[in-house]
Amino acid sequence: MQERADGPTASPGGSVESSVEAVFREEHGRLLASLVRRYGDLDLAEEVASEAIEAALVHWPVTGVPTRPGAWLLTTARRRAVDRLRRDRAYTARLAVLQAEAERGDPAAAPDADVDDLPDDRLQLFFTCAHPALPAEDRTALTLRCLGGLTTPEVARAFLVPSATMAQRIVRAKKKIRAARIPFRVPGADELPQRLPGVLQVLYSIFTEGYAASSGPDLQRVELAEEAIRLARILHRLLPREREVAGLLALMLLTHARRAARTGPDGELVLLEEQDRGRWDRAMVEEGCGLVRTALTGGVAGPYGLQAAIAALYDEAVDFAGTDWPQVVALYDVLLAVAPSPVVALNRAVAVAMRDGPAAGLALLDELADEPRLRGHLPYPAARAELLRRLGRHAEAATAYREALDLVGADPARAHLRRRLASVEPPGPGGDGSTAPG
Amino acid sequence: MKYMLLMYSPPMNDAGEVPEPCELEEWFQYDKEVQEAGIQVASHALQDLTTSTTVRVGEGGERVVTDGPFAETREVLGGYYVIDVPDLDVALDWAARCPGARGGGSVEVRPVSEEY
């Protein structure tokens, strides 16, 4: 048994198993990207990648995790690919063409390139998975599957859809990549400004799905949010000079830093103003603030950098009331100019309410009443209800809380709204079926 | 890989007129660029919708001929290119350069089947 197999952990077997797991999470995307680059075929790459991982599961517990696990996996996967291609003549013919193309396009992709160099080809895979020619929901699924290394059932669970539905979605996406020949390539400098937002959107939607689970008992699915952060870190490493990537990573970190304080002991939602700031992840806040500086330096900031800057103002305040509201409103003004949307206008109205009082905020919210994009958008009635409650307009607040309750998906948020509704309703036996004890 | 670029006009107005999304000059220029790039496999512009006739043959072999296009649509297929380029990104670039993609018009990009 090699040295690495028995570490300081109590059970040597368990230690190998958990380090094997960790290696796979980290290496899967890299491995797959190298294979896709080499063979130009996502299906083949996935098959031999999973075969290599299976082989590792057999060998590593016996021999220990190799010093260069990534190189071991890639070598094993390549051998499997060669076996497979020899067996399959149609593939062989295709492989010859693909390799000729790859070598013409990029000398570094020559078949004998040193396996130890392990170039990171994940950037190509990010852009392929988030290609605008794929339906938006497929982009997210494919990214989690190919770069996150999640299995199809795991991706299905992440989005609360049946496994079979997710499998169909992934098959459909892969078929289009193959049949329409969506390339594995990083867009040129001239295209990047058009294509990068699509990749960022995918990562952000994974994060928000984890942050505010749209339905189900858990308000936050921490693992999904953490996966989004892991992917954003990878993208930031690959594109260190893209300020919006830094901005997105910062936004995620500054939001995720509050995760422990965001749900109460019974799983209920705790609003920002009521959160125990001592439970915020200070290291994460600091890291996020550092990235905000990168995102805001050099020209007009992008929407993610600006949202991160707003999140940083919340995270750096001693308490909710002490937030630098004029600065928050000013940043929302810039955000509205850069990326106008009714949702941003809604958030700005809430910040104005904090700066100038609830009446001023409510007036702005009422201006947005006819926005089709806010119809059925939970934060709108929830914010109105809150401001009406602060103004003492209880009957109107109750109506707005009921509207919000009709829209809420995640159970803990429901509990919060119920409590608030109860606080503005007249005491005693209710006329609308509520049975509050005297 | 071969892709067909199907060029659709902007939606017809209520009088049934199809707005012209661009000048003829722009089409000539685009066509010249496609020729010079050496990617053109085929291309044709189609006559307007009033000249279109649709044929269906029923189960008993009876021929049904009707005036107009197959589907009720406000966008009119005005022409096509078949181009041979390395991948979808290049095909999408050529579609985006096409004058028919502007002014409310659109260009659909479909890979040509290689099986037949």
Coordinates of C-alpha atoms in Angstrom, one line a residue:
Chain A
M1 CA 0.0 0.0 0.0
Q2 CA 1.3 3.4 -1.0
E3 CA 1.8 6.3 1.4
R4 CA -1.1 8.4 0.3
A5 CA -3.6 5.6 0.9
D6 CA -3.3 5.7 4.7
G7 CA -3.4 9.3 5.8
P8 CA -4.0 10.7 9.2
T9 CA -7.7 10.0 8.9
A10 CA -9.2 7.4 11.2
S11 CA -10.2 4.9 8.6
P12 CA -7.8 4.4 5.7
G13 CA -10.5 3.0 3.5
G14 CA -12.8 5.9 4.1
S15 CA -10.0 8.3 3.5
V16 CA -9.3 6.9 0.1
E17 CA -12.9 6.9 -0.7
S18 CA -13.5 10.5 0.2
S19 CA -10.4 11.7 -1.6
V20 CA -11.4 9.7 -4.6
E21 CA -14.8 11.5 -4.5
A22 CA -13.0 14.9 -4.2
V23 CA -10.7 14.1 -7.1
F24 CA -13.6 13.1 -9.3
R25 CA -15.5 16.3 -8.6
E26 CA -12.5 18.3 -9.4
E27 CA -11.2 16.3 -12.3
H28 CA -14.3 15.3 -14.1
G29 CA -14.9 18.5 -16.0
R30 CA -11.2 18.8 -16.9
L31 CA -11.1 15.2 -18.1
L32 CA -14.2 15.5 -20.1
A33 CA -13.1 18.8 -21.7
S34 CA -9.7 17.3 -22.8
L35 CA -11.5 14.3 -24.3
V36 CA -14.1 16.4 -26.1
R37 CA -11.3 18.5 -27.5
R38 CA -9.4 15.5 -28.7
Y39 CA -12.3 13.4 -30.1
G40 CA -14.8 16.1 -31.0
D41 CA -17.5 13.9 -29.7
L42 CA -19.3 14.5 -26.4
D43 CA -20.9 11.0 -26.2
L44 CA -17.6 9.2 -26.7
A45 CA -15.9 11.5 -24.3
E46 CA -18.5 10.9 -21.6
E47 CA -18.4 7.2 -22.0
V48 CA -14.7 6.8 -21.7
A49 CA -14.5 9.4 -18.9
S50 CA -16.9 7.4 -16.9
E51 CA -15.1 4.2 -17.7
A52 CA -11.8 5.7 -16.5
I53 CA -13.5 6.8 -13.3
E54 CA -14.9 3.2 -12.8
A55 CA -11.4 1.9 -13.3
A56 CA -10.1 4.3 -10.7
L57 CA -12.7 3.2 -8.3
V58 CA -11.4 -0.4 -8.7
H59 CA -7.7 0.4 -8.6
W60 CA -7.2 3.4 -6.3
P61 CA -8.5 1.8 -3.1
V62 CA -5.9 -0.9 -3.7
T63 CA -2.9 1.2 -5.0
G64 CA -3.8 4.5 -3.4
V65 CA -4.7 7.7 -5.3
P66 CA -1.9 8.4 -7.8
T67 CA 0.1 11.6 -7.4
R68 CA -1.3 12.9 -10.7
P69 CA -4.8 11.7 -10.6
G70 CA -5.9 13.8 -13.6
A71 CA -3.1 12.4 -15.8
W72 CA -4.0 8.9 -14.7
L73 CA -7.6 9.4 -15.6
L74 CA -6.8 11.0 -19.0
T75 CA -4.4 8.2 -20.0
T76 CA -6.9 5.5 -19.0
A77 CA -9.7 7.3 -20.8
R78 CA -7.7 7.7 -24.0
R79 CA -6.8 4.0 -24.0
R80 CA -10.5 3.2 -23.7
A81 CA -11.2 5.6 -26.5
V82 CA -8.6 4.1 -28.8
D83 CA -10.1 0.6 -28.1
R84 CA -13.5 1.8 -28.9
L85 CA -12.5 3.5 -32.1
R86 CA -10.6 0.4 -33.3
R87 CA -13.8 -1.6 -32.8
D88 CA -15.9 0.9 -34.6
R89 CA -14.9 1.6 -38.2
A90 CA -17.3 4.4 -38.7
Y91 CA -15.7 6.1 -35.7
T92 CA -12.3 5.5 -37.0
A93 CA -13.0 7.2 -40.3
R94 CA -14.4 10.1 -38.4
L95 CA -11.6 10.2 -35.9
A96 CA -9.0 10.6 -38.8
V97 CA -10.9 13.7 -40.0
L98 CA -11.4 15.1 -36.6
Q99 CA -7.7 14.7 -35.7
A100 CA -6.6 16.3 -38.9
E101 CA -8.9 19.2 -38.2
A102 CA -7.7 19.5 -34.7
E103 CA -4.1 19.5 -35.6
R104 CA -4.6 22.0 -38.4
G105 CA -6.5 24.3 -36.0
D106 CA -4.2 24.0 -33.0
P107 CA -0.8 22.3 -32.9
A108 CA -1.0 21.8 -29.2
A109 CA -3.8 19.3 -29.7
A110 CA -1.5 16.9 -31.6
P111 CA -2.2 13.3 -30.4
D112 CA 1.3 12.9 -28.8
A113 CA 1.1 16.0 -26.7
D114 CA 2.6 15.2 -23.3
V115 CA -0.1 14.0 -21.0
D116 CA 1.6 15.7 -18.1
D117 CA 0.9 19.1 -19.6
L118 CA -2.8 18.6 -19.1
P119 CA -4.0 21.7 -20.8
D120 CA -7.3 23.0 -19.4
D121 CA -9.9 22.8 -22.1
R122 CA -12.8 23.6 -19.9
L123 CA -13.3 27.0 -21.3
Q124 CA -14.3 25.6 -24.7
L125 CA -16.8 23.3 -22.9
F126 CA -18.3 26.2 -20.9
F127 CA -19.0 28.0 -24.2
T128 CA -20.4 24.9 -25.9
C129 CA -22.7 24.0 -23.0
A130 CA -24.0 27.6 -22.9
H131 CA -24.3 27.9 -26.7
P132 CA -27.2 30.2 -27.7
A133 CA -28.3 27.6 -30.2
L134 CA -29.4 25.4 -27.3
P135 CA -32.6 26.0 -25.3
A136 CA -31.8 27.9 -22.1
E137 CA -32.9 25.0 -19.8
D138 CA -30.7 22.6 -21.7
R139 CA -27.7 24.9 -21.3
T140 CA -27.9 24.8 -17.5
A141 CA -28.5 21.0 -17.4
L142 CA -25.6 20.4 -19.7
T143 CA -23.2 22.7 -17.8
L144 CA -24.0 20.9 -14.5
R145 CA -23.6 17.5 -16.1
C146 CA -20.4 18.2 -18.2
L147 CA -18.5 20.7 -16.1
G148 CA -20.1 20.0 -12.6
G149 CA -19.7 16.3 -13.1
L150 CA -23.2 15.7 -11.8
T151 CA -25.0 12.6 -12.9
T152 CA -28.3 13.0 -14.8
P153 CA -30.4 12.0 -11.7
E154 CA -28.5 14.6 -9.7
V155 CA -29.1 17.3 -12.3
A156 CA -32.8 16.2 -12.3
R157 CA -33.0 16.5 -8.5
A158 CA -31.3 19.9 -8.6
F159 CA -34.1 21.2 -10.8
L160 CA -36.9 19.1 -9.3
V161 CA -37.8 17.4 -12.5
P162 CA -38.2 13.7 -13.1
S163 CA -35.0 11.9 -14.0
A164 CA -36.5 10.7 -17.3
T165 CA -37.3 14.3 -18.3
M166 CA -33.8 15.5 -17.5
A167 CA -32.3 12.5 -19.5
Q168 CA -34.4 13.5 -22.5
R169 CA -33.3 17.1 -22.2
I170 CA -29.6 16.1 -22.1
V171 CA -30.0 13.7 -25.0
R172 CA -31.7 16.4 -27.0
A173 CA -29.0 18.9 -26.3
K174 CA -26.2 16.5 -27.1
K175 CA -28.0 15.5 -30.4
K176 CA -28.2 19.1 -31.4
I177 CA -24.5 19.7 -30.7
R178 CA -23.6 16.7 -32.8
A179 CA -26.1 17.1 -35.6
A180 CA -25.8 20.9 -36.1
R181 CA -22.1 20.7 -35.3
I182 CA -22.0 23.2 -32.5
P183 CA -18.2 23.7 -32.2
F184 CA -16.0 23.3 -29.1
R185 CA -14.2 26.6 -29.2
V186 CA -13.6 29.7 -27.3
P187 CA -15.2 32.7 -29.1
G188 CA -12.8 35.2 -30.5
A189 CA -12.2 38.5 -28.8
D190 CA -14.8 40.2 -31.1
E191 CA -17.5 37.7 -30.2
L192 CA -16.7 37.3 -26.5
P193 CA -18.8 40.3 -25.4
Q194 CA -21.8 38.7 -27.0
R195 CA -21.2 35.1 -25.8
L196 CA -19.8 35.5 -22.3
P197 CA -23.1 36.8 -20.8
G198 CA -24.7 33.5 -21.9
V199 CA -22.2 31.5 -19.9
L200 CA -22.5 33.8 -16.9
Q201 CA -26.3 33.5 -17.0
V202 CA -26.1 29.7 -16.8
L203 CA -23.9 29.9 -13.7
Y204 CA -26.1 32.5 -12.1
S205 CA -29.2 30.5 -12.7
I206 CA -27.6 27.5 -11.1
F207 CA -26.7 29.7 -8.1
T208 CA -30.1 31.3 -7.7
E209 CA -31.8 27.9 -8.0
G210 CA -29.6 26.9 -5.0
Y211 CA -30.1 30.2 -3.2
A212 CA -33.8 30.6 -3.4
A213 CA -35.1 27.1 -4.2
S214 CA -38.2 27.8 -6.3
S215 CA -40.1 25.0 -4.6
G216 CA -39.8 22.3 -2.0
P217 CA -39.1 22.2 1.7
D218 CA -35.5 23.6 1.7
L219 CA -35.3 27.3 1.2
Q220 CA -31.6 27.1 0.2
R221 CA -30.0 24.1 -1.5
V222 CA -26.6 24.9 -0.4
E223 CA -24.9 22.3 -2.4
L224 CA -26.2 23.7 -5.7
A225 CA -25.1 27.2 -4.7
E226 CA -21.7 25.9 -3.9
E227 CA -21.5 24.1 -7.2
A228 CA -22.3 27.3 -9.0
I229 CA -19.5 29.1 -7.0
R230 CA -17.0 26.3 -7.8
L231 CA -17.8 26.6 -11.5
A232 CA -17.6 30.4 -11.3
R233 CA -14.1 30.1 -9.6
I234 CA -13.0 27.9 -12.5
L235 CA -14.3 30.4 -15.1
H236 CA -12.6 33.2 -13.2
R237 CA -9.3 31.3 -13.3
L238 CA -9.7 30.7 -17.0
L239 CA -10.7 34.3 -17.8
P240 CA -9.0 36.4 -15.1
R241 CA -9.2 39.6 -17.1
E242 CA -13.0 39.5 -17.7
R243 CA -14.4 41.8 -15.0
E244 CA -17.9 40.5 -15.2
V245 CA -16.7 37.0 -14.3
A246 CA -15.1 38.5 -11.2
G247 CA -18.3 40.4 -10.6
L248 CA -20.4 37.3 -10.9
L249 CA -18.2 35.3 -8.5
A250 CA -18.2 38.3 -6.1
L251 CA -22.0 38.5 -6.2
M252 CA -22.3 34.7 -5.4
L253 CA -19.8 34.9 -2.6
L254 CA -21.3 38.0 -1.0
T255 CA -24.8 36.4 -1.1
H256 CA -23.7 33.0 -0.1
A257 CA -21.7 34.4 2.9
R258 CA -25.1 35.0 4.6
R259 CA -26.4 31.4 4.1
A260 CA -26.2 30.4 7.8
A261 CA -28.2 33.4 9.0
R262 CA -30.7 33.2 6.2
T263 CA -32.8 30.4 7.7
G264 CA -33.9 30.1 11.3
P265 CA -33.8 27.1 13.6
D266 CA -37.1 25.7 12.1
G267 CA -36.0 26.3 8.5
E268 CA -38.0 29.5 8.2
L269 CA -36.8 32.5 6.1
V270 CA -35.0 35.2 8.0
L271 CA -34.9 38.5 6.2
L272 CA -31.7 40.5 5.7
E273 CA -32.7 43.1 8.3
E274 CA -33.3 40.4 11.0
Q275 CA -30.3 38.3 10.3
D276 CA -27.6 37.6 12.9
R277 CA -24.7 39.2 11.2
G278 CA -22.3 37.3 13.5
R279 CA -23.2 34.2 11.6
W280 CA -22.1 35.6 8.2
D281 CA -19.1 34.1 6.7
R282 CA -16.5 36.9 7.1
A283 CA -13.8 35.3 5.0
M284 CA -16.2 34.9 2.1
V285 CA -17.4 38.5 2.5
E286 CA -13.7 39.6 2.3
E287 CA -13.0 37.5 -0.7
G288 CA -16.1 38.9 -2.4
C289 CA -15.2 42.5 -1.6
G290 CA -11.8 42.0 -3.1
L291 CA -13.4 40.7 -6.3
V292 CA -15.8 43.7 -6.4
R293 CA -12.8 46.0 -6.6
T294 CA -11.6 44.0 -9.7
A295 CA -15.0 44.1 -11.2
L296 CA -15.5 47.9 -10.8
T297 CA -12.0 48.9 -11.9
G298 CA -11.5 50.2 -15.4
G299 CA -14.5 51.7 -17.2
V300 CA -18.2 51.2 -16.7
A301 CA -19.0 48.1 -14.6
G302 CA -21.3 45.4 -15.9
P303 CA -24.5 44.2 -14.3
Y304 CA -22.9 41.5 -12.2
G305 CA -20.2 43.8 -10.9
L306 CA -22.8 46.4 -9.9
Q307 CA -25.0 43.9 -8.1
A308 CA -22.0 42.6 -6.3
A309 CA -21.1 46.1 -5.3
I310 CA -24.6 46.5 -3.8
A311 CA -24.3 43.1 -2.0
A312 CA -20.9 44.3 -0.6
L313 CA -22.6 47.4 0.9
Y314 CA -25.1 45.2 2.7
D315 CA -22.4 42.8 3.9
E316 CA -20.1 45.6 5.1
A317 CA -22.7 47.5 7.1
V318 CA -22.7 47.0 10.9
D319 CA -26.5 46.6 11.0
F320 CA -29.4 46.9 8.5
A321 CA -30.3 50.4 9.3
G322 CA -26.6 51.4 9.0
T323 CA -26.4 50.3 5.4
D324 CA -25.2 53.1 3.1
W325 CA -28.6 53.6 1.5
P326 CA -27.7 56.6 -0.6
Q327 CA -24.8 54.6 -2.1
V328 CA -27.1 51.6 -2.7
V329 CA -29.7 53.8 -4.5
A330 CA -26.9 55.3 -6.6
L331 CA -25.6 51.9 -7.6
Y332 CA -29.2 50.8 -8.5
D333 CA -29.4 54.0 -10.7
V334 CA -26.3 52.9 -12.6
L335 CA -27.6 49.3 -12.8
L336 CA -30.9 50.6 -14.2
A337 CA -29.0 52.5 -16.9
V338 CA -26.7 49.5 -17.8
A339 CA -29.3 46.8 -17.6
P340 CA -32.8 48.3 -17.3
S341 CA -35.4 45.9 -16.0
P342 CA -38.5 46.1 -13.8
V343 CA -36.9 43.7 -11.3
V344 CA -34.0 46.2 -10.8
A345 CA -36.6 49.0 -10.6
L346 CA -38.3 47.1 -7.8
N347 CA -35.1 46.6 -5.9
R348 CA -34.3 50.3 -6.3
A349 CA -37.7 51.2 -4.9
V350 CA -37.0 49.1 -1.8
A351 CA -33.7 50.9 -1.3
V352 CA -35.4 54.3 -1.8
A353 CA -37.9 53.3 1.0
M354 CA -34.9 52.8 3.3
R355 CA -33.3 56.1 2.3
D356 CA -36.4 58.3 2.2
G357 CA -39.0 56.3 4.1
P358 CA -41.7 53.7 3.2
A359 CA -44.1 56.2 1.5
A360 CA -41.4 57.2 -1.1
G361 CA -40.7 53.5 -1.8
L362 CA -44.3 52.6 -2.1
A363 CA -44.9 55.4 -4.6
L364 CA -42.2 53.9 -6.8
L365 CA -43.6 50.4 -6.4
D366 CA -47.1 51.6 -7.4
E367 CA -45.6 53.1 -10.6
L368 CA -44.5 49.5 -11.5
A369 CA -48.0 48.1 -10.9
D370 CA -48.6 47.5 -14.7
E371 CA -45.3 45.9 -15.5
P372 CA -46.1 42.5 -17.1
R373 CA -42.8 41.1 -15.9
L374 CA -43.7 41.8 -12.2
R375 CA -47.0 40.1 -12.5
G376 CA -46.7 36.8 -10.6
H377 CA -43.2 37.9 -9.3
L378 CA -43.2 37.1 -5.6
P379 CA -40.9 39.9 -4.4
Y380 CA -43.3 42.6 -5.8
P381 CA -46.4 41.9 -3.6
A382 CA -44.0 40.9 -0.7
A383 CA -42.2 44.3 -0.9
R384 CA -45.5 46.2 -1.2
A385 CA -47.0 44.3 1.8
E386 CA -43.9 45.2 3.9
L387 CA -44.0 48.9 3.1
L388 CA -47.8 49.0 3.7
R389 CA -47.3 47.3 7.0
R390 CA -44.7 49.9 8.0
L391 CA -47.1 52.6 7.0
G392 CA -49.7 51.1 9.3
R393 CA -52.0 50.4 6.4
H394 CA -52.8 46.9 7.7
A395 CA -55.8 46.0 5.6
E396 CA -54.0 46.7 2.3
A397 CA -50.9 45.0 3.7
A398 CA -52.9 41.9 4.4
T399 CA -54.2 41.8 0.8
A400 CA -50.7 42.1 -0.5
Y401 CA -49.4 39.4 1.9
R402 CA -52.2 37.1 0.6
E403 CA -51.1 37.8 -3.0
A404 CA -47.6 36.9 -2.1
L405 CA -48.7 33.7 -0.4
D406 CA -50.4 32.7 -3.6
L407 CA -47.1 32.9 -5.4
V408 CA -44.6 31.6 -2.9
G409 CA -43.0 28.2 -3.8
A410 CA -40.5 27.3 -1.0
D411 CA -42.1 26.4 2.3
P412 CA -39.9 28.5 4.6
A413 CA -40.8 31.7 2.7
R414 CA -44.4 30.7 3.1
A415 CA -44.1 30.4 6.9
H416 CA -42.5 33.9 7.0
L417 CA -45.3 35.5 5.0
R418 CA -48.0 33.7 7.1
R419 CA -46.5 35.2 10.3
R420 CA -46.4 38.6 8.7
L421 CA -50.0 38.3 7.5
A422 CA -51.1 37.3 11.0
S423 CA -49.3 40.4 12.4
V424 CA -51.5 42.7 10.3
E425 CA -54.8 40.9 10.6
P426 CA -57.3 41.9 13.3
P427 CA -57.2 39.5 16.3
G428 CA -60.0 37.2 17.3
P429 CA -61.9 34.6 15.2
G430 CA -61.1 35.5 11.6
G431 CA -63.6 35.9 8.9
D432 CA -61.5 34.1 6.3
G433 CA -61.0 30.7 7.9
S434 CA -58.0 31.6 10.1
T435 CA -58.4 30.0 13.5
A436 CA -56.1 32.1 15.7
P437 CA -56.6 31.1 19.3
G438 CA -57.7 34.1 21.5
Chain B
M1 CA -20.7 20.8 -43.1
K2 CA -23.5 22.1 -45.3
Y3 CA -26.1 24.5 -43.9
M4 CA -29.2 26.0 -45.5
L5 CA -29.9 29.6 -44.7
L6 CA -33.6 30.2 -45.1
M7 CA -34.4 33.9 -45.4
Y8 CA -37.8 35.0 -44.1
S9 CA -39.2 38.4 -44.7
P10 CA -40.5 40.6 -41.9
P11 CA -44.2 39.8 -41.0
M12 CA -46.7 41.0 -43.7
N13 CA -48.8 44.0 -42.8
D14 CA -52.6 43.7 -42.8
A15 CA -52.8 44.7 -46.4
G16 CA -50.7 41.6 -47.2
E17 CA -47.7 43.6 -48.2
V18 CA -44.2 42.4 -47.3
P19 CA -41.9 45.2 -46.1
E20 CA -38.5 45.2 -47.7
P21 CA -36.0 44.9 -44.9
C22 CA -33.0 46.2 -46.9
E23 CA -31.8 47.7 -50.1
L24 CA -31.0 45.6 -53.2
E25 CA -27.5 46.9 -53.1
E26 CA -27.0 45.2 -49.8
W27 CA -28.1 41.9 -51.2
F28 CA -25.6 42.2 -54.1
Q29 CA -22.8 43.0 -51.7
Y30 CA -23.7 40.0 -49.5
D31 CA -23.9 37.7 -52.5
K32 CA -20.5 38.9 -53.7
E33 CA -19.0 38.2 -50.3
V34 CA -20.5 34.6 -50.2
Q35 CA -19.1 34.0 -53.7
E36 CA -15.7 35.3 -52.8
A37 CA -15.5 33.2 -49.6
G38 CA -15.9 30.1 -51.8
I39 CA -18.6 28.6 -49.5
Q40 CA -21.6 28.8 -51.7
V41 CA -23.2 25.4 -52.7
A42 CA -26.5 26.8 -54.0
S43 CA -28.7 29.9 -53.7
H44 CA -31.9 31.3 -55.1
A45 CA -34.2 34.1 -54.5
L46 CA -37.9 33.3 -54.8
Q47 CA -40.6 35.2 -56.5
D48 CA -43.2 36.8 -54.3
L49 CA -46.0 34.9 -52.5
T50 CA -48.7 35.7 -55.0
T51 CA -47.0 33.4 -57.5
S52 CA -46.9 30.5 -55.0
T53 CA -49.0 27.3 -55.5
T54 CA -49.3 24.3 -53.2
V55 CA -49.9 20.7 -54.3
R56 CA -51.1 17.8 -52.0
V57 CA -51.9 14.3 -53.1
G58 CA -54.5 12.5 -51.2
E59 CA -54.7 8.8 -50.3
G60 CA -56.6 7.9 -53.4
G61 CA -54.0 9.7 -55.6
E62 CA -56.2 12.7 -56.1
R63 CA -54.3 15.9 -56.7
V64 CA -55.3 19.0 -54.7
V65 CA -53.9 22.2 -56.0
T66 CA -54.3 25.4 -54.0
D67 CA -53.2 29.0 -54.3
G68 CA -50.6 30.3 -51.9
P69 CA -48.1 28.8 -49.5
F70 CA -48.4 25.5 -47.5
A71 CA -48.9 27.2 -44.1
E72 CA -50.8 30.3 -43.1
T73 CA -47.9 32.5 -42.1
R74 CA -47.1 36.2 -42.0
E75 CA -43.4 35.6 -42.6
V76 CA -42.6 34.8 -46.2
L77 CA -39.7 32.6 -47.3
G78 CA -37.9 34.8 -49.8
G79 CA -34.9 32.8 -50.7
Y80 CA -32.1 30.6 -49.5
Y81 CA -28.4 29.9 -49.6
V82 CA -26.8 26.5 -49.0
I83 CA -23.3 27.1 -47.7
D84 CA -20.5 24.7 -46.8
V85 CA -18.6 25.9 -43.7
P86 CA -16.8 24.1 -40.8
D87 CA -19.4 24.5 -38.0
L88 CA -22.5 26.1 -36.7
D89 CA -20.7 29.2 -35.4
V90 CA -19.4 30.0 -38.9
A91 CA -22.9 29.4 -40.4
L92 CA -24.4 31.7 -37.7
D93 CA -21.9 34.4 -38.6
W94 CA -22.9 34.2 -42.3
A95 CA -26.5 34.3 -41.3
A96 CA -25.9 37.4 -39.1
R97 CA -24.2 39.2 -42.0
C98 CA -27.1 38.5 -44.3
P99 CA -29.2 41.6 -45.0
G100 CA -32.3 39.5 -44.7
A101 CA -31.6 39.1 -41.0
R102 CA -32.2 42.8 -40.3
G103 CA -35.2 45.1 -40.3
G104 CA -37.5 42.5 -38.8
G105 CA -36.5 39.8 -41.2
S106 CA -34.9 36.5 -40.0
V107 CA -32.6 33.8 -41.2
E108 CA -33.2 30.2 -40.1
V109 CA -30.0 28.0 -40.1
R110 CA -30.6 24.3 -40.8
P111 CA -27.9 21.7 -41.2
V112 CA -28.3 19.7 -44.4
S113 CA -28.8 16.0 -43.8
E114 CA -25.7 14.1 -44.7
E115 CA -27.4 10.7 -44.7
Y116 CA -29.0 10.8 -48.2

